[in-house]
Amino acid sequence: MARNYRPVDRDQPFLVPPDMREWLPADHLVWFVLEVVAELDTSVLHAKSKRGGTGREGYDPDMLLGVLFYASTQGIRSSRQIERACSEDVAFRVLCAQDVPDYTVLAKFRQAHQDAMAGLFAQVLALCVGRGLGRFGVIAVDGTKIKANASKEKMRTLKKLRELAAEELAAAADVDEAEDAALVPSASEDLPPGFEPGSDRRSRIRAAIKDLEEVVEDENKPHDDALEKRLAKAEAKLARLEANRAALQQKYDDAVANNRPTRPAPRPDTTRLQDARKGVAHAHTLLARSAAQAAKEASGEADRIRRTRRILQRNTTDPQARMMHTRNGYIMGYNAQLAVAEGQLIVAVSATDAPNDQEQLVPMMRQVEAALQHCRAVTDRTDLDVGTVVFDNGYLSEDNVAAPGYDRLIAPGRGTMKDGKWAGKVKGQEGHKITGAAQTMLTKLALPGNQEIYNRRSPIVEPVNGHLKDRRRLRQFGRRGLAAVDAELNFDAMTTNLMKLFTQVWQPARIAT
């Protein structure tokens, strides 16, 4: 039983200067982040900082990097939320040493140093490898689609983009004319270059037009699978109306033959009959178009047309984002490629605007080799040789099977290996005939030991994909453009590797008392 309550006195000032090292326990993540930043070579960040002139002092890039690292570990992506946390959260206050950076400082830091993120990722990877993380006997590569900071509703064709550009120019000309008439200086005259009103939207529209002008448009449309039923229904309706008119005509003829009073003779052609005949003719036209489309489907031309149509549109918010298919439907986004070693250490990452993974196999293997060469040069590990690289069926092609490089296993379709046999669908199979790349991989997967190697693909890479989206909150990129998106992906992959190092290796240094 307590004797009394402990005093609660919020008006009591500090009697001695507080030591921030006592605010957090010795094993807190913040101390690890500070140690890592101190160990990294951040000269590339300091090189862009201009010092020695007039004006107020700037923020230390190492401090800003540490704040962003810790924010990423907490799943905080918004610059405004990070600024708020630097005022309210003790861990963030320690990181920024109670000198709270404005959200604009954080946003500009990300923008100014996006080109440095790949280099920092390589340093963090070498740091993790040097501490013993990662086993490279099997490396799994996978691509995951992540939403862009853009809406699907902002997709526009080349024709529409040209109309928007004309509207922007006309609006700008009207504003200039009105300001000249009123002798009022433009607001843009007081702004530095690049900050003029509306310049960003116009530049995005111009970029999208330039990109689309390099592609030839194809106007073919996809077929309707229900046209046979539609035609049958139209013909039945026409037959029913013609039978009704014939019955009325017969009734009229009988009445005239018997000299009985009757209504006027039925018209030979009614509005309903005319509409029914038009409906049948239209159904025949659609059916002929469907037959032509079916022929294109059989020849593969329809797939090329649909791919071309997707290419022939650009997004006015983010012209480099692409429409991509996921298991939950289409999204406006980017394709994030990851190469992950055993132990779930991310070895290489790359963001691309290609909706398909086929063209990413060779570039990802090259990135893996470059990353491991760097690690060999800066660490003393001798076990950095790759055994096998495993891919899912999205990477299957004749070129990828035959390409030089690491030994690889590529899934021949959707399914898994069970008891030395492929259980599932085979890509490109026609009946019982399996040829080409799929057959090559089926034969290779049946070799002793390869089944076990391939079945490790999913446990290696899939949790990392989920970790990026769940823990790093990378379900949607915050910035726009392929270069910015790639920098964002590198930063979050770097943080994921650091958390592996923190949870598996790091030993907190003793705090001096």
Coordinates of C-alpha atoms in Angstrom, one line a residue:
M1 CA 0.0 0.0 0.0
A2 CA 1.4 3.4 -1.0
R3 CA 1.9 6.0 1.7
N4 CA 0.8 8.8 -0.7
Y5 CA 0.8 9.9 -4.3
R6 CA 4.0 11.0 -6.0
P7 CA 4.1 14.8 -6.6
V8 CA 3.1 16.0 -10.0
D9 CA 4.7 19.4 -10.5
R10 CA 4.8 20.6 -14.1
D11 CA 5.9 24.1 -13.1
Q12 CA 9.2 22.8 -11.6
P13 CA 12.0 24.0 -13.9
F14 CA 15.2 22.0 -14.5
L15 CA 17.8 22.8 -11.9
V16 CA 20.7 21.4 -14.0
P17 CA 21.1 21.1 -17.8
P18 CA 19.3 17.9 -18.8
D19 CA 21.4 15.1 -20.4
M20 CA 19.5 13.7 -23.4
R21 CA 21.4 10.4 -23.2
E22 CA 19.4 9.7 -20.1
W23 CA 16.0 10.1 -21.8
L24 CA 16.2 6.8 -23.6
P25 CA 17.4 3.3 -22.5
A26 CA 20.8 2.2 -23.7
D27 CA 19.3 -0.4 -26.1
H28 CA 17.0 2.0 -27.9
L29 CA 16.9 2.1 -31.7
V30 CA 17.8 5.8 -31.7
W31 CA 21.4 5.1 -30.5
F32 CA 21.8 2.5 -33.2
V33 CA 20.6 4.9 -35.9
L34 CA 23.1 7.5 -34.6
E35 CA 26.0 5.0 -34.7
V36 CA 25.1 3.9 -38.2
V37 CA 25.0 7.5 -39.5
A38 CA 28.3 8.2 -37.9
E39 CA 29.8 5.2 -39.6
L40 CA 28.5 6.0 -43.1
D41 CA 30.4 8.2 -45.6
T42 CA 27.9 11.1 -46.0
S43 CA 30.3 13.4 -47.8
V44 CA 28.0 13.4 -50.8
L45 CA 25.3 15.0 -48.7
H46 CA 27.6 17.6 -47.3
A47 CA 28.9 18.5 -50.8
K48 CA 25.6 20.1 -51.7
S49 CA 25.4 22.2 -48.6
K50 CA 26.6 25.8 -49.2
R51 CA 28.3 27.3 -46.2
G52 CA 30.3 30.4 -45.4
G53 CA 27.9 32.9 -46.7
T54 CA 25.4 35.2 -45.0
G55 CA 22.1 34.1 -43.5
R56 CA 21.1 31.7 -40.8
E57 CA 22.8 28.4 -40.1
G58 CA 21.6 25.3 -42.0
Y59 CA 20.7 21.9 -40.6
D60 CA 23.4 19.2 -40.4
P61 CA 22.7 16.6 -43.2
D62 CA 23.7 13.8 -40.9
M63 CA 21.1 14.8 -38.4
L64 CA 18.4 15.0 -41.1
L65 CA 19.4 11.6 -42.4
G66 CA 19.2 10.1 -38.9
V67 CA 15.7 11.6 -38.5
L68 CA 14.5 10.2 -41.8
F69 CA 16.0 6.8 -41.0
Y70 CA 14.2 6.5 -37.7
A71 CA 11.0 7.8 -39.2
S72 CA 11.1 5.1 -41.8
T73 CA 11.6 2.4 -39.1
Q74 CA 8.4 3.7 -37.5
G75 CA 6.5 3.8 -40.8
I76 CA 6.2 7.6 -40.8
R77 CA 6.5 8.9 -44.4
S78 CA 4.9 12.4 -44.3
S79 CA 7.3 15.3 -43.8
R80 CA 4.7 17.1 -41.8
Q81 CA 4.2 14.1 -39.5
I82 CA 8.0 13.9 -39.0
E83 CA 8.1 17.6 -38.0
R84 CA 5.3 17.0 -35.5
A85 CA 7.1 14.0 -34.1
C86 CA 10.3 16.0 -33.6
S87 CA 8.3 18.2 -31.3
E88 CA 6.3 15.6 -29.4
D89 CA 8.2 12.3 -29.5
V90 CA 11.2 11.9 -27.1
A91 CA 13.1 9.7 -29.5
F92 CA 12.8 12.2 -32.4
R93 CA 13.7 15.1 -30.0
V94 CA 17.0 13.2 -29.2
L95 CA 17.7 12.7 -32.9
C96 CA 17.2 16.3 -33.9
A97 CA 18.8 17.5 -30.6
Q98 CA 15.6 19.6 -30.0
D99 CA 16.3 21.7 -33.0
V100 CA 13.0 20.8 -34.9
P101 CA 13.4 20.9 -38.7
D102 CA 10.6 22.3 -40.7
Y103 CA 8.7 19.9 -43.0
T104 CA 9.9 21.9 -46.0
V105 CA 13.5 21.2 -44.9
L106 CA 12.8 17.5 -44.8
A107 CA 11.0 17.5 -48.2
K108 CA 13.8 19.5 -49.9
F109 CA 16.5 17.2 -48.3
R110 CA 14.8 14.2 -49.9
Q111 CA 14.5 15.9 -53.2
A112 CA 18.1 17.3 -53.3
H113 CA 19.8 14.1 -52.3
Q114 CA 17.7 11.5 -54.3
D115 CA 20.7 10.6 -56.4
A116 CA 22.7 9.7 -53.3
M117 CA 20.3 7.0 -52.1
A118 CA 21.7 4.2 -54.2
G119 CA 25.2 4.9 -52.9
L120 CA 24.0 5.0 -49.3
F121 CA 22.1 1.7 -49.9
A122 CA 25.4 0.1 -51.1
Q123 CA 27.2 1.3 -47.9
V124 CA 24.5 0.0 -45.6
L125 CA 24.5 -3.4 -47.5
A126 CA 28.3 -3.6 -47.1
L127 CA 27.9 -2.7 -43.4
C128 CA 25.4 -5.6 -43.0
V129 CA 27.5 -8.1 -44.9
G130 CA 30.5 -7.1 -42.9
R131 CA 28.7 -7.9 -39.7
G132 CA 27.9 -11.4 -41.0
L133 CA 24.3 -10.9 -42.4
G134 CA 23.2 -12.7 -45.5
R135 CA 23.8 -16.1 -47.1
F136 CA 24.2 -16.1 -50.8
G137 CA 23.8 -19.7 -51.9
V138 CA 20.3 -18.8 -53.1
I139 CA 19.0 -15.4 -54.1
A140 CA 15.4 -14.8 -54.9
V141 CA 14.2 -12.0 -57.2
D142 CA 10.7 -10.8 -57.4
G143 CA 8.7 -7.7 -58.6
T144 CA 5.9 -6.1 -56.7
K145 CA 3.6 -3.3 -58.0
I146 CA 3.3 -0.2 -55.8
K147 CA 0.9 2.6 -56.4
A148 CA 2.2 5.9 -57.7
N149 CA 1.3 9.3 -56.4
A150 CA -1.2 9.7 -59.2
S151 CA -4.8 8.9 -60.1
K152 CA -6.0 6.5 -62.8
E153 CA -8.6 9.1 -63.7
K154 CA -5.8 11.5 -64.9
M155 CA -4.8 9.3 -67.8
R156 CA -5.0 11.2 -71.1
T157 CA -4.5 10.3 -74.8
L158 CA -2.2 12.3 -77.1
K159 CA -5.1 14.2 -78.6
K160 CA -6.4 15.2 -75.1
L161 CA -2.9 16.2 -73.9
R162 CA -2.5 18.5 -76.9
E163 CA -5.9 20.1 -76.1
L164 CA -4.8 20.6 -72.5
A165 CA -1.6 22.1 -73.6
A166 CA -3.5 24.5 -75.9
E167 CA -5.8 25.5 -73.0
E168 CA -2.9 26.1 -70.7
L169 CA -1.2 28.4 -73.3
A170 CA -4.5 30.2 -74.0
A171 CA -5.1 30.8 -70.3
A172 CA -1.5 32.1 -69.8
A173 CA -1.9 34.4 -72.7
D174 CA -5.2 35.8 -71.3
V175 CA -3.5 36.4 -67.9
D176 CA -0.6 38.2 -69.6
E177 CA -2.9 40.3 -71.7
A178 CA -5.0 41.3 -68.7
E179 CA -1.9 42.2 -66.6
D180 CA -0.4 44.2 -69.4
A181 CA -3.6 46.2 -69.8
A182 CA -3.8 46.9 -66.1
L183 CA -0.1 47.6 -65.8
V184 CA 0.0 45.1 -62.9
P185 CA 3.3 43.2 -62.5
S186 CA 3.0 39.4 -62.6
A187 CA 3.3 37.5 -59.4
S188 CA 5.9 35.3 -61.0
E189 CA 8.3 38.3 -61.2
D190 CA 8.8 38.1 -57.4
L191 CA 9.5 34.4 -57.4
P192 CA 12.8 32.5 -58.1
P193 CA 13.1 30.4 -61.3
G194 CA 11.0 27.2 -61.2
F195 CA 8.4 28.5 -58.8
E196 CA 6.1 30.3 -61.3
P197 CA 2.4 29.5 -60.8
G198 CA 1.2 26.5 -62.9
S199 CA 4.7 25.7 -64.4
D200 CA 4.7 22.2 -62.9
R201 CA 1.5 21.1 -64.5
R202 CA 2.4 22.6 -67.9
S203 CA 5.8 20.8 -67.8
R204 CA 4.1 17.5 -67.0
I205 CA 1.7 17.9 -69.9
R206 CA 4.6 18.8 -72.3
A207 CA 6.6 15.8 -71.0
A208 CA 3.7 13.4 -71.6
I209 CA 3.1 14.8 -75.1
K210 CA 6.7 14.4 -76.1
D211 CA 6.7 10.8 -74.8
L212 CA 3.5 9.9 -76.7
E213 CA 4.5 11.5 -80.0
E214 CA 7.0 8.7 -80.4
V215 CA 4.3 6.0 -80.5
V216 CA 1.9 5.2 -83.4
E217 CA -1.8 4.9 -82.3
D218 CA -3.9 1.9 -83.2
E219 CA -7.7 2.4 -83.2
N220 CA -8.8 -1.3 -83.1
K221 CA -11.3 -2.1 -80.3
P222 CA -11.7 -5.3 -78.3
H223 CA -14.5 -7.8 -79.2
D224 CA -17.7 -8.6 -77.4
D225 CA -18.0 -12.2 -76.2
A226 CA -21.8 -12.1 -76.1
L227 CA -22.5 -11.1 -79.7
E228 CA -23.9 -14.4 -80.8
K229 CA -26.6 -14.1 -78.1
R230 CA -27.2 -10.5 -79.0
L231 CA -27.7 -11.3 -82.7
A232 CA -30.0 -14.2 -81.9
K233 CA -32.2 -12.0 -79.7
A234 CA -32.4 -9.3 -82.4
E235 CA -33.3 -11.8 -85.1
A236 CA -36.0 -13.4 -82.8
K237 CA -37.5 -9.9 -82.1
L238 CA -37.6 -9.2 -85.9
A239 CA -39.2 -12.5 -86.7
R240 CA -41.8 -11.9 -84.0
L241 CA -42.7 -8.5 -85.4
E242 CA -42.8 -9.7 -89.0
A243 CA -45.1 -12.6 -87.9
N244 CA -47.4 -10.2 -86.1
R245 CA -47.6 -8.0 -89.2
A246 CA -48.3 -11.0 -91.5
A247 CA -51.1 -12.1 -89.2
L248 CA -52.7 -8.6 -89.3
Q249 CA -52.4 -8.6 -93.1
Q250 CA -54.0 -12.0 -93.4
K251 CA -56.9 -10.9 -91.1
Y252 CA -57.4 -7.8 -93.2
D253 CA -57.4 -9.8 -96.5
D254 CA -60.0 -12.3 -95.0
A255 CA -62.3 -9.4 -94.0
V256 CA -62.1 -7.8 -97.5
A257 CA -62.9 -11.2 -99.2
N258 CA -66.0 -11.6 -97.0
N259 CA -67.1 -7.9 -97.6
R260 CA -67.1 -7.2 -93.8
P261 CA -66.3 -3.8 -92.4
T262 CA -62.7 -3.7 -91.1
R263 CA -60.0 -1.3 -90.0
P264 CA -57.6 0.3 -92.5
A265 CA -55.0 -2.1 -94.0
P266 CA -51.9 -2.5 -91.9
R267 CA -48.9 -0.5 -93.0
P268 CA -46.3 -2.6 -94.9
D269 CA -43.5 -1.1 -92.7
T270 CA -43.9 0.2 -89.1
T271 CA -41.4 2.0 -87.0
R272 CA -40.9 -1.0 -84.8
L273 CA -40.1 -3.2 -87.8
Q274 CA -37.6 -0.6 -89.0
D275 CA -35.9 -0.5 -85.6
A276 CA -35.8 -4.3 -85.5
R277 CA -34.2 -4.6 -88.9
K278 CA -31.6 -2.0 -87.9
G279 CA -30.9 -4.0 -84.7
V280 CA -30.3 -7.1 -86.7
A281 CA -28.0 -5.3 -89.1
H282 CA -26.1 -3.8 -86.2
A283 CA -25.8 -7.2 -84.6
H284 CA -24.4 -8.7 -87.8
T285 CA -21.8 -5.9 -88.0
L286 CA -20.7 -6.5 -84.4
L287 CA -20.5 -10.2 -85.0
A288 CA -18.3 -9.7 -88.0
R289 CA -16.1 -7.3 -86.0
S290 CA -16.0 -10.0 -83.2
A291 CA -14.8 -12.6 -85.7
A292 CA -12.1 -10.4 -86.9
Q293 CA -11.0 -9.7 -83.3
A294 CA -11.0 -13.4 -82.6
A295 CA -8.6 -13.9 -85.5
K296 CA -6.4 -11.2 -84.0
E297 CA -6.5 -13.0 -80.6
A298 CA -5.5 -16.3 -82.1
S299 CA -2.5 -14.6 -83.9
G300 CA -1.4 -12.6 -80.8
E301 CA -2.1 -9.3 -82.6
A302 CA -4.8 -8.3 -80.1
D303 CA -2.4 -8.5 -77.1
R304 CA 0.0 -6.2 -79.0
I305 CA -2.8 -3.8 -79.7
R306 CA -3.9 -3.7 -76.1
R307 CA -0.3 -3.2 -75.0
T308 CA 0.0 -0.4 -77.5
R309 CA -3.2 1.3 -76.3
R310 CA -1.9 1.3 -72.7
I311 CA 1.4 2.9 -74.0
L312 CA -0.6 5.5 -75.9
Q313 CA -1.9 7.1 -72.7
R314 CA 0.0 9.2 -70.1
N315 CA -0.9 10.5 -66.7
T316 CA -1.0 14.3 -66.3
T317 CA 0.0 14.0 -62.6
D318 CA 3.0 11.6 -63.0
P319 CA 3.8 11.0 -66.7
Q320 CA 6.3 8.3 -65.9
A321 CA 3.7 6.1 -64.0
R322 CA 2.1 3.3 -65.8
M323 CA -1.1 1.3 -65.6
M324 CA -0.2 -2.1 -64.0
H325 CA -2.2 -5.2 -63.4
T326 CA -2.3 -6.7 -59.9
R327 CA -4.4 -9.4 -58.3
N328 CA -6.7 -6.6 -57.0
G329 CA -7.2 -5.0 -60.4
Y330 CA -5.3 -2.3 -62.3
I331 CA -3.4 0.4 -60.5
M332 CA -1.4 3.5 -61.6
G333 CA 2.0 2.6 -60.3
Y334 CA 5.6 1.4 -60.6
N335 CA 7.2 -2.1 -60.6
A336 CA 9.6 -2.5 -57.7
Q337 CA 12.2 -5.2 -58.3
L338 CA 14.0 -6.8 -55.3
A339 CA 16.8 -9.3 -55.1
V340 CA 16.9 -10.9 -51.6
A341 CA 19.5 -13.2 -50.1
E342 CA 18.8 -15.9 -47.6
G343 CA 18.3 -14.3 -44.2
Q344 CA 16.1 -11.8 -46.0
L345 CA 18.9 -9.3 -46.7
I346 CA 18.0 -7.1 -49.6
V347 CA 21.0 -7.2 -52.1
A348 CA 19.6 -5.0 -54.9
V349 CA 16.5 -2.9 -55.7
S350 CA 15.3 -1.1 -58.7
A351 CA 12.1 0.8 -59.6
T352 CA 10.9 0.5 -63.2
D353 CA 7.9 1.6 -65.3
A354 CA 7.7 -1.8 -67.1
P355 CA 4.5 -3.6 -66.2
N356 CA 6.0 -7.0 -67.0
D357 CA 9.0 -8.6 -65.2
Q358 CA 10.5 -10.4 -68.3
E359 CA 12.9 -7.6 -69.2
Q360 CA 14.2 -7.2 -65.6
L361 CA 16.0 -10.6 -65.1
V362 CA 19.3 -9.6 -66.7
P363 CA 19.4 -6.1 -65.1
M364 CA 18.7 -7.5 -61.7
M365 CA 21.4 -10.1 -62.0
R366 CA 23.9 -7.4 -63.0
Q367 CA 22.9 -5.3 -60.0
V368 CA 23.4 -8.3 -57.7
E369 CA 26.9 -8.9 -59.1
A370 CA 27.8 -5.2 -58.8
A371 CA 26.6 -5.1 -55.2
L372 CA 28.5 -8.2 -54.2
Q373 CA 31.7 -6.9 -55.9
H374 CA 31.4 -3.8 -53.7
C375 CA 30.9 -5.9 -50.6
R376 CA 34.0 -8.1 -51.5
A377 CA 36.1 -5.0 -51.8
V378 CA 35.1 -3.4 -48.5
T379 CA 34.6 -6.5 -46.3
D380 CA 36.8 -9.6 -45.5
R381 CA 34.1 -12.1 -46.2
T382 CA 35.0 -14.9 -48.6
D383 CA 31.6 -16.6 -48.9
L384 CA 29.9 -14.0 -51.2
D385 CA 29.6 -16.3 -54.3
V386 CA 26.1 -16.7 -55.6
G387 CA 24.9 -20.3 -56.1
T388 CA 21.5 -20.1 -57.7
V389 CA 19.1 -17.2 -58.5
V390 CA 15.4 -18.1 -58.5
F391 CA 12.5 -16.3 -60.3
D392 CA 8.8 -16.8 -60.6
N393 CA 7.1 -17.4 -63.9
G394 CA 6.8 -13.7 -64.8
Y395 CA 10.5 -13.8 -65.8
L396 CA 10.2 -16.9 -68.1
S397 CA 11.3 -16.4 -71.7
E398 CA 13.7 -18.0 -74.1
D399 CA 16.2 -15.1 -73.8
N400 CA 16.1 -15.2 -70.0
V401 CA 16.8 -18.9 -69.9
A402 CA 19.7 -18.6 -72.3
A403 CA 21.2 -15.3 -71.0
P404 CA 24.7 -15.5 -69.5
G405 CA 25.2 -15.1 -65.8
Y406 CA 24.4 -16.9 -62.6
D407 CA 22.8 -20.3 -62.6
R408 CA 19.0 -19.7 -62.4
L409 CA 15.7 -21.5 -61.8
I410 CA 12.6 -19.9 -63.4
A411 CA 9.1 -21.2 -62.7
P412 CA 7.6 -22.7 -65.9
G413 CA 4.1 -21.5 -64.8
R414 CA 1.9 -21.0 -61.8
G415 CA 2.4 -23.8 -59.3
T416 CA 5.0 -25.6 -57.2
M417 CA 7.3 -28.6 -57.4
K418 CA 6.1 -31.7 -55.6
D419 CA 7.9 -35.0 -55.6
G420 CA 10.0 -34.0 -58.5
K421 CA 7.1 -33.0 -60.7
W422 CA 5.5 -29.6 -61.5
A423 CA 2.1 -29.3 -59.9
G424 CA 0.2 -26.5 -61.6
K425 CA -0.2 -24.7 -65.0
V426 CA 2.6 -24.5 -67.5
K427 CA 3.2 -21.2 -69.3
G428 CA 2.5 -21.3 -73.1
Q429 CA 1.2 -24.9 -73.0
E430 CA -1.0 -26.0 -75.9
G431 CA -2.7 -29.3 -75.0
H432 CA -0.1 -31.7 -73.9
K433 CA 2.7 -30.1 -75.9
I434 CA 5.3 -28.2 -73.8
T435 CA 8.3 -26.7 -75.6
G436 CA 10.9 -24.0 -75.3
A437 CA 11.8 -22.2 -72.1
A438 CA 9.1 -23.9 -70.0
Q439 CA 10.3 -27.4 -71.0
T440 CA 13.9 -26.4 -70.3
M441 CA 13.0 -25.3 -66.8
L442 CA 10.8 -28.4 -66.1
T443 CA 13.7 -30.6 -67.0
K444 CA 16.1 -28.5 -64.8
L445 CA 13.7 -28.4 -61.8
A446 CA 13.4 -32.2 -61.9
L447 CA 17.2 -32.6 -61.2
P448 CA 18.1 -33.6 -57.7
G449 CA 18.1 -30.7 -55.2
N450 CA 16.6 -28.1 -57.6
Q451 CA 13.1 -28.7 -56.2
E452 CA 14.3 -27.8 -52.7
I453 CA 16.2 -24.8 -54.0
Y454 CA 13.2 -23.3 -55.9
N455 CA 10.8 -23.9 -53.1
R456 CA 12.9 -21.5 -50.9
R457 CA 12.1 -18.6 -53.3
S458 CA 8.8 -17.6 -51.6
P459 CA 10.1 -17.8 -48.0
I460 CA 13.1 -15.6 -48.9
V461 CA 11.5 -12.8 -50.9
E462 CA 7.8 -12.6 -50.2
P463 CA 8.1 -11.6 -46.5
V464 CA 10.4 -8.7 -47.6
N465 CA 7.7 -7.5 -50.0
G466 CA 5.2 -7.6 -47.3
H467 CA 7.6 -5.9 -44.8
L468 CA 8.2 -3.0 -47.1
K469 CA 4.4 -2.4 -47.6
D470 CA 3.4 -3.1 -44.0
R471 CA 6.3 -1.9 -41.8
R472 CA 7.7 0.8 -44.0
R473 CA 4.1 1.8 -45.2
L474 CA 5.3 1.6 -48.8
R475 CA 1.9 1.0 -50.3
Q476 CA 2.1 4.2 -52.3
F477 CA 5.1 6.3 -53.3
G478 CA 5.1 9.8 -51.9
R479 CA 7.0 11.5 -54.7
R480 CA 6.6 11.5 -58.5
G481 CA 8.9 10.5 -61.3
L482 CA 10.9 7.4 -61.8
A483 CA 14.1 8.8 -60.3
A484 CA 12.3 10.0 -57.2
V485 CA 10.5 6.7 -56.8
D486 CA 13.7 4.7 -57.2
A487 CA 15.3 6.9 -54.5
E488 CA 12.4 6.3 -52.2
L489 CA 12.6 2.5 -52.8
N490 CA 16.3 2.5 -52.1
F491 CA 15.8 4.4 -48.9
D492 CA 13.1 2.0 -47.6
A493 CA 15.2 -1.1 -48.6
M494 CA 18.2 0.5 -46.8
T495 CA 16.1 0.9 -43.6
T496 CA 14.8 -2.7 -43.8
N497 CA 18.4 -3.9 -44.0
L498 CA 19.3 -1.7 -41.0
M499 CA 16.5 -3.2 -38.9
K500 CA 17.9 -6.7 -39.7
L501 CA 21.3 -5.5 -38.4
F502 CA 19.7 -4.0 -35.3
T503 CA 17.6 -7.0 -34.4
Q504 CA 20.2 -9.7 -35.1
V505 CA 23.7 -8.2 -34.6
W506 CA 23.9 -4.8 -32.9
Q507 CA 25.2 -4.5 -29.3
P508 CA 24.4 -1.2 -27.6
A509 CA 27.4 0.8 -26.5
R510 CA 27.6 1.6 -22.8
I511 CA 26.5 5.1 -22.0
A512 CA 29.2 7.0 -20.0
T513 CA 28.0 8.1 -16.6

